[in-house]
Coordinates of N, CA and C in Angstrom, one line a residue:
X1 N 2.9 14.2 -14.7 CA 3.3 12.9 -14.2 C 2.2 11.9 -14.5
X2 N 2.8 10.6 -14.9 CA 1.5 9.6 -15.2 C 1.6 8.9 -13.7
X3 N 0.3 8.1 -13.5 CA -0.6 7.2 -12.6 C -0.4 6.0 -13.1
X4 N 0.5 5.3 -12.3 CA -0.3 3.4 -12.1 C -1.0 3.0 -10.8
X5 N -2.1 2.6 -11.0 CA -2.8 2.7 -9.7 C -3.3 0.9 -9.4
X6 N -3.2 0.5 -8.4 CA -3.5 -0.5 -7.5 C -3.9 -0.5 -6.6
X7 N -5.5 -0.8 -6.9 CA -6.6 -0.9 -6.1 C -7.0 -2.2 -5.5
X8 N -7.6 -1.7 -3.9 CA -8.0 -3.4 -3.2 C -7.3 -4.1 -3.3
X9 N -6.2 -4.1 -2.9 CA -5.4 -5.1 -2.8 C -5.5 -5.9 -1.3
X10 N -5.9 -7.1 -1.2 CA -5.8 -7.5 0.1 C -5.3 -8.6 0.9
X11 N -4.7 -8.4 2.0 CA -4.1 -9.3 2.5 C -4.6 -9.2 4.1
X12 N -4.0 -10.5 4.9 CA -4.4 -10.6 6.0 C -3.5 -10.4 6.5
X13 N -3.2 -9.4 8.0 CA -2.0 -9.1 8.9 C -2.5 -9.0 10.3
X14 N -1.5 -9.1 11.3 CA -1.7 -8.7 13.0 C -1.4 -7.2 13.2
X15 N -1.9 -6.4 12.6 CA -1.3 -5.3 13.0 C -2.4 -4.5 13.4
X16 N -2.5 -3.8 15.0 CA -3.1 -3.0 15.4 C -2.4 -2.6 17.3
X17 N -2.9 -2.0 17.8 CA -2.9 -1.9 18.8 C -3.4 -2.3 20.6
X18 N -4.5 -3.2 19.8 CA -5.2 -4.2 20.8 C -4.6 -5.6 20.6
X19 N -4.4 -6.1 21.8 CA -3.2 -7.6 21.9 C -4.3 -8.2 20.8
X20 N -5.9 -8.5 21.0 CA -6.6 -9.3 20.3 C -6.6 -9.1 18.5
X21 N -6.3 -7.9 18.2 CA -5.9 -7.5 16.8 C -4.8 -8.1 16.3
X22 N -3.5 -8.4 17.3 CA -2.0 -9.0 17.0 C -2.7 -10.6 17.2
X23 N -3.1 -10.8 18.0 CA -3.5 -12.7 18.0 C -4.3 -12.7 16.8
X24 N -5.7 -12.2 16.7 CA -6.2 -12.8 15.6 C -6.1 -12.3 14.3
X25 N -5.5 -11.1 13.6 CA -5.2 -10.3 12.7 C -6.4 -10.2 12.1
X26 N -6.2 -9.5 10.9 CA -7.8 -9.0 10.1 C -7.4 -8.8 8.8
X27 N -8.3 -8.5 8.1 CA -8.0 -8.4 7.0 C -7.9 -6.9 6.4
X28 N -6.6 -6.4 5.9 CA -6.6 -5.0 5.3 C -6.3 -4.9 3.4
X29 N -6.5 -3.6 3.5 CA -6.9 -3.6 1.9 C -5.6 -2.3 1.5
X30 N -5.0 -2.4 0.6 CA -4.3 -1.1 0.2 C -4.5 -0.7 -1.1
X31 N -4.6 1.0 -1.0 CA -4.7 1.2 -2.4 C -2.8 2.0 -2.8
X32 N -2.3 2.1 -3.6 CA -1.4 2.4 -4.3 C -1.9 3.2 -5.5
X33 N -1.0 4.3 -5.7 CA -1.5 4.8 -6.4 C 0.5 5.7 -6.8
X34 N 1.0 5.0 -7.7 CA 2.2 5.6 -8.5 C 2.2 6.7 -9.0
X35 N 3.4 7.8 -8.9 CA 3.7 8.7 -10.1 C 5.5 8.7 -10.6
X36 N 4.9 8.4 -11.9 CA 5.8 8.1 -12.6 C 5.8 8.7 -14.5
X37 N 6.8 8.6 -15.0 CA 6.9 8.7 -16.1 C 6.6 7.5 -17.0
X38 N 5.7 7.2 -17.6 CA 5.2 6.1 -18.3 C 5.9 6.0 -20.0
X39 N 6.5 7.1 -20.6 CA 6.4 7.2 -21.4 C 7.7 6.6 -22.3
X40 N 8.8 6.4 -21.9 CA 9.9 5.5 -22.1 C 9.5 3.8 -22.4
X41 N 8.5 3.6 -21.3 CA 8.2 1.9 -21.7 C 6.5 1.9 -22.7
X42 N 6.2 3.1 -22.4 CA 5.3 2.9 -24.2 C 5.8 3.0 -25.5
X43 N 6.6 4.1 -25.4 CA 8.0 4.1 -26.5 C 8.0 2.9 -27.3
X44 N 8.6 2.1 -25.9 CA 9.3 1.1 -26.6 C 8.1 -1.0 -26.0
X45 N 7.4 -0.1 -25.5 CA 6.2 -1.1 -25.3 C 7.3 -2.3 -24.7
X46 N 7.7 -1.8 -23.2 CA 9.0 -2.8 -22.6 C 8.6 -2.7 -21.4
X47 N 8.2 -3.9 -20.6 CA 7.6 -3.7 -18.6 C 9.2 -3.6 -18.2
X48 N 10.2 -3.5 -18.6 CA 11.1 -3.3 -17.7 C 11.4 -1.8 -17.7
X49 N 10.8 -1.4 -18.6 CA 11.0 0.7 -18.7 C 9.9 1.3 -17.4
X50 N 8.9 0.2 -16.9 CA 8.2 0.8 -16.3 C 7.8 -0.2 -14.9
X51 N 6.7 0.2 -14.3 CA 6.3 -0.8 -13.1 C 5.8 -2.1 -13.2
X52 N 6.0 -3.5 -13.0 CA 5.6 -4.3 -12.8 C 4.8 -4.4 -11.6
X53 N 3.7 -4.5 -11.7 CA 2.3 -4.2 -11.0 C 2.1 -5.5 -10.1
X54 N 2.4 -6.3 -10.8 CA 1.7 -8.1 -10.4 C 3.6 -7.9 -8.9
X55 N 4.5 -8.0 -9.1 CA 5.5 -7.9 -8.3 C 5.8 -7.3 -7.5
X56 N 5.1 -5.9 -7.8 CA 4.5 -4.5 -6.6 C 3.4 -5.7 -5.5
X57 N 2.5 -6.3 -6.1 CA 1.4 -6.6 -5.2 C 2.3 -7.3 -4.7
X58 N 2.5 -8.5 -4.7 CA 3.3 -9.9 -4.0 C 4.5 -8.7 -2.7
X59 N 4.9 -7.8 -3.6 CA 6.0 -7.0 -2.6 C 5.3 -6.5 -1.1
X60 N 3.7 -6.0 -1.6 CA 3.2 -5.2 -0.7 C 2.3 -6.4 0.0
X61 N 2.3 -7.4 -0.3 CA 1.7 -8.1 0.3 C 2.3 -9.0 1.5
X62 N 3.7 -8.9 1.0 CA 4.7 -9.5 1.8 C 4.5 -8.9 3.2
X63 N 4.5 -7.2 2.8 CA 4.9 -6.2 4.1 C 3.3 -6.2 5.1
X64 N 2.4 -6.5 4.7 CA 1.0 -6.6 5.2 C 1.3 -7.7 6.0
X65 N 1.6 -8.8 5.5 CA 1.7 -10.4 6.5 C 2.3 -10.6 7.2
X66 N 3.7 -9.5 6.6 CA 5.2 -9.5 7.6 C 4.6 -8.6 9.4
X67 N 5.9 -8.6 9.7 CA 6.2 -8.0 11.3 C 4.6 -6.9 11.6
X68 N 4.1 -7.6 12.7 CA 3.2 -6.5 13.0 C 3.0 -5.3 13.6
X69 N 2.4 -4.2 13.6 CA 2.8 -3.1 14.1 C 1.3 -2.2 14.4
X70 N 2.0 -1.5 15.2 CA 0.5 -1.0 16.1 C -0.3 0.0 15.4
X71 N 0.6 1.0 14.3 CA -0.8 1.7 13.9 C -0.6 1.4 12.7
X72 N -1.4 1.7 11.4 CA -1.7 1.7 9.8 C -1.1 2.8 9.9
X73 N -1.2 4.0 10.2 CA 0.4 4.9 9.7 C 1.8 4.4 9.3
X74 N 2.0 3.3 10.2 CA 3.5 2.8 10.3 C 3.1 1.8 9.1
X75 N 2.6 0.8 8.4 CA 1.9 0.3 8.1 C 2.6 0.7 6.6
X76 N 1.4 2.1 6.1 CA 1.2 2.9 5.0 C 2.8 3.6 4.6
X77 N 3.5 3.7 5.7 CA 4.7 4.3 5.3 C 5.8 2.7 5.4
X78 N 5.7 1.8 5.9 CA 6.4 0.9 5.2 C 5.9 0.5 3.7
X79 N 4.9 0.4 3.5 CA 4.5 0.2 2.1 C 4.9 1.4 1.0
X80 N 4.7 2.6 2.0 CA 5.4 3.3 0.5 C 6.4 3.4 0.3
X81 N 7.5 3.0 1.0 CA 8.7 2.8 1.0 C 9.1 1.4 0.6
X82 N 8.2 0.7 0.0 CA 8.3 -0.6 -0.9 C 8.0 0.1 -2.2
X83 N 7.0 0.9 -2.6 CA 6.7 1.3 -3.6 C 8.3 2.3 -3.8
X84 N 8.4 3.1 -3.2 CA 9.6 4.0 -3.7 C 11.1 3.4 -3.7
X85 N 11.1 2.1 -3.6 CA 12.3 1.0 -4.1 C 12.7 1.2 -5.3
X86 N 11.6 1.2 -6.0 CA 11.4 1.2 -7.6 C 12.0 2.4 -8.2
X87 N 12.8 2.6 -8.7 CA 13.1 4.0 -9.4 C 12.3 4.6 -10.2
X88 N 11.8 3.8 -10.9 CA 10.6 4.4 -11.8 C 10.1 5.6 -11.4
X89 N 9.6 4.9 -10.0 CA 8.6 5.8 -9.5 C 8.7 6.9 -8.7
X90 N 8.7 8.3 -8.7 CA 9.3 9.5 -8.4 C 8.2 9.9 -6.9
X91 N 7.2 9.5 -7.2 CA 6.3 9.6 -5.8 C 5.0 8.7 -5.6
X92 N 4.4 8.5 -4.9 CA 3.4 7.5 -4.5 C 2.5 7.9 -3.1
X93 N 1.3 7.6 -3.6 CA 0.3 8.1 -2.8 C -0.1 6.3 -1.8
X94 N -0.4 6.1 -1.1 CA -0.7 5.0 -0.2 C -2.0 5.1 0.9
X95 N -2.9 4.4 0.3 CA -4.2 4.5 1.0 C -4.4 2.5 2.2
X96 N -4.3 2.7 3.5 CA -4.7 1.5 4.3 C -5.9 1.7 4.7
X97 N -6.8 0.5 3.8 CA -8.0 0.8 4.7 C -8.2 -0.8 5.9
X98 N -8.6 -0.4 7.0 CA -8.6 -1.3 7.5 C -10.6 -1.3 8.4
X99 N -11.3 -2.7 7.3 CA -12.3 -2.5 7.4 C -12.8 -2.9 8.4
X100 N -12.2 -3.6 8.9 CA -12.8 -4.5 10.4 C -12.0 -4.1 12.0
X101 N -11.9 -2.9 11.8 CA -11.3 -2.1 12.8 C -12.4 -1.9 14.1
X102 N -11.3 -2.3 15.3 CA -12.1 -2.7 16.5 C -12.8 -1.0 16.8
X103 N -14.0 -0.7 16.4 CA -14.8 0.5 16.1 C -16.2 -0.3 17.0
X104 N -16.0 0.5 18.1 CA -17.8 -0.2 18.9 C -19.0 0.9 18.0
X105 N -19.0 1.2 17.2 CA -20.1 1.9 15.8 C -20.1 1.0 15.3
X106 N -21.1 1.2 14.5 CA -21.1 1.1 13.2 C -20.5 2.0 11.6
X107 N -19.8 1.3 11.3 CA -19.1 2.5 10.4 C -18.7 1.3 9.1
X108 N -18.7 2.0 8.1 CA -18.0 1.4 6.7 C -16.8 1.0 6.8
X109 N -15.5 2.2 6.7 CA -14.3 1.4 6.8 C -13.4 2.9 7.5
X110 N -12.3 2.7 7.9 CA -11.4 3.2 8.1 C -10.4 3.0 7.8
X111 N -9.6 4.5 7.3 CA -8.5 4.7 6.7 C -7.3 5.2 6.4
X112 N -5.9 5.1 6.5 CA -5.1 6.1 6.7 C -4.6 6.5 5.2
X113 N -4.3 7.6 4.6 CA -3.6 8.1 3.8 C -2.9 9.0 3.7
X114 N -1.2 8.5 3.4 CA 0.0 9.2 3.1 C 0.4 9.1 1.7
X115 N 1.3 10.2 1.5 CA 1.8 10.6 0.3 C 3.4 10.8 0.4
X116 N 4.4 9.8 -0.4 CA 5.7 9.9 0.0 C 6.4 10.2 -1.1
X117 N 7.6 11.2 -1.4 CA 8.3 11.3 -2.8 C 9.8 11.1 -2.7
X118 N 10.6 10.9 -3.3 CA 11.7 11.0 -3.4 C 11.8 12.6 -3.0
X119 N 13.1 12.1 -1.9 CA 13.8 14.3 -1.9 C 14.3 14.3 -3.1

């Protein structure tokens, strides 16, 4: 299976669990990471045989700004369920990192990752 991958992708959303997270939202990052068969739109060197990347982001970006929700689990599996729209794509890996996560540490980033396929 081939990989289209989309990395850092970022958008600003209200989604967490503390009311202050839903008022002032934060900024989260997603990575995407496709599996698909690439080989039909190299064939014939056609973006409609395969993913349109630039239309995935805008999609997934939508779902980051849209309705907010309390965990990045819920989050990560609406997003791959924007990715698995696509027929192309037979399964998809989905990484939320959310770097400004109300953490009384110090810490880099925090992150959820799921893996969703067609039955």
């Amino acid at each position: 299976m081939d990989r289209i991958e989309l990395r850092g992708l970022r958008a600003r959303g209200r989604h967490g669990a503390l009311p202050a997270e839903r008022e002032l939202g934060q900024e989260f990052v997603v990575d995407v990471t496709l599996g698909l068969d690439t080989r039909p739109a190299a064939a014939e060197d056609d973006l409609s045989r395969t993913v349109d990347y630039g239309s995935l982001a805008d999609r997934l970006v939508a779902v980051v700004e849209g309705e907010p929700v309390a965990l990045i689990e819920t989050l990560a599996d609406r997003l791959a369920g924007v990715c698995l729209q696509d027929r192309a794509v037979a399964e998809v890996e989905v990484t939320v990192h959310k770097p400004h996560a109300p953490v009384p540490h110090p810490f880099t980033d925090v992150a959820v990752r799921i893996r969703r396929s067609r039955p």
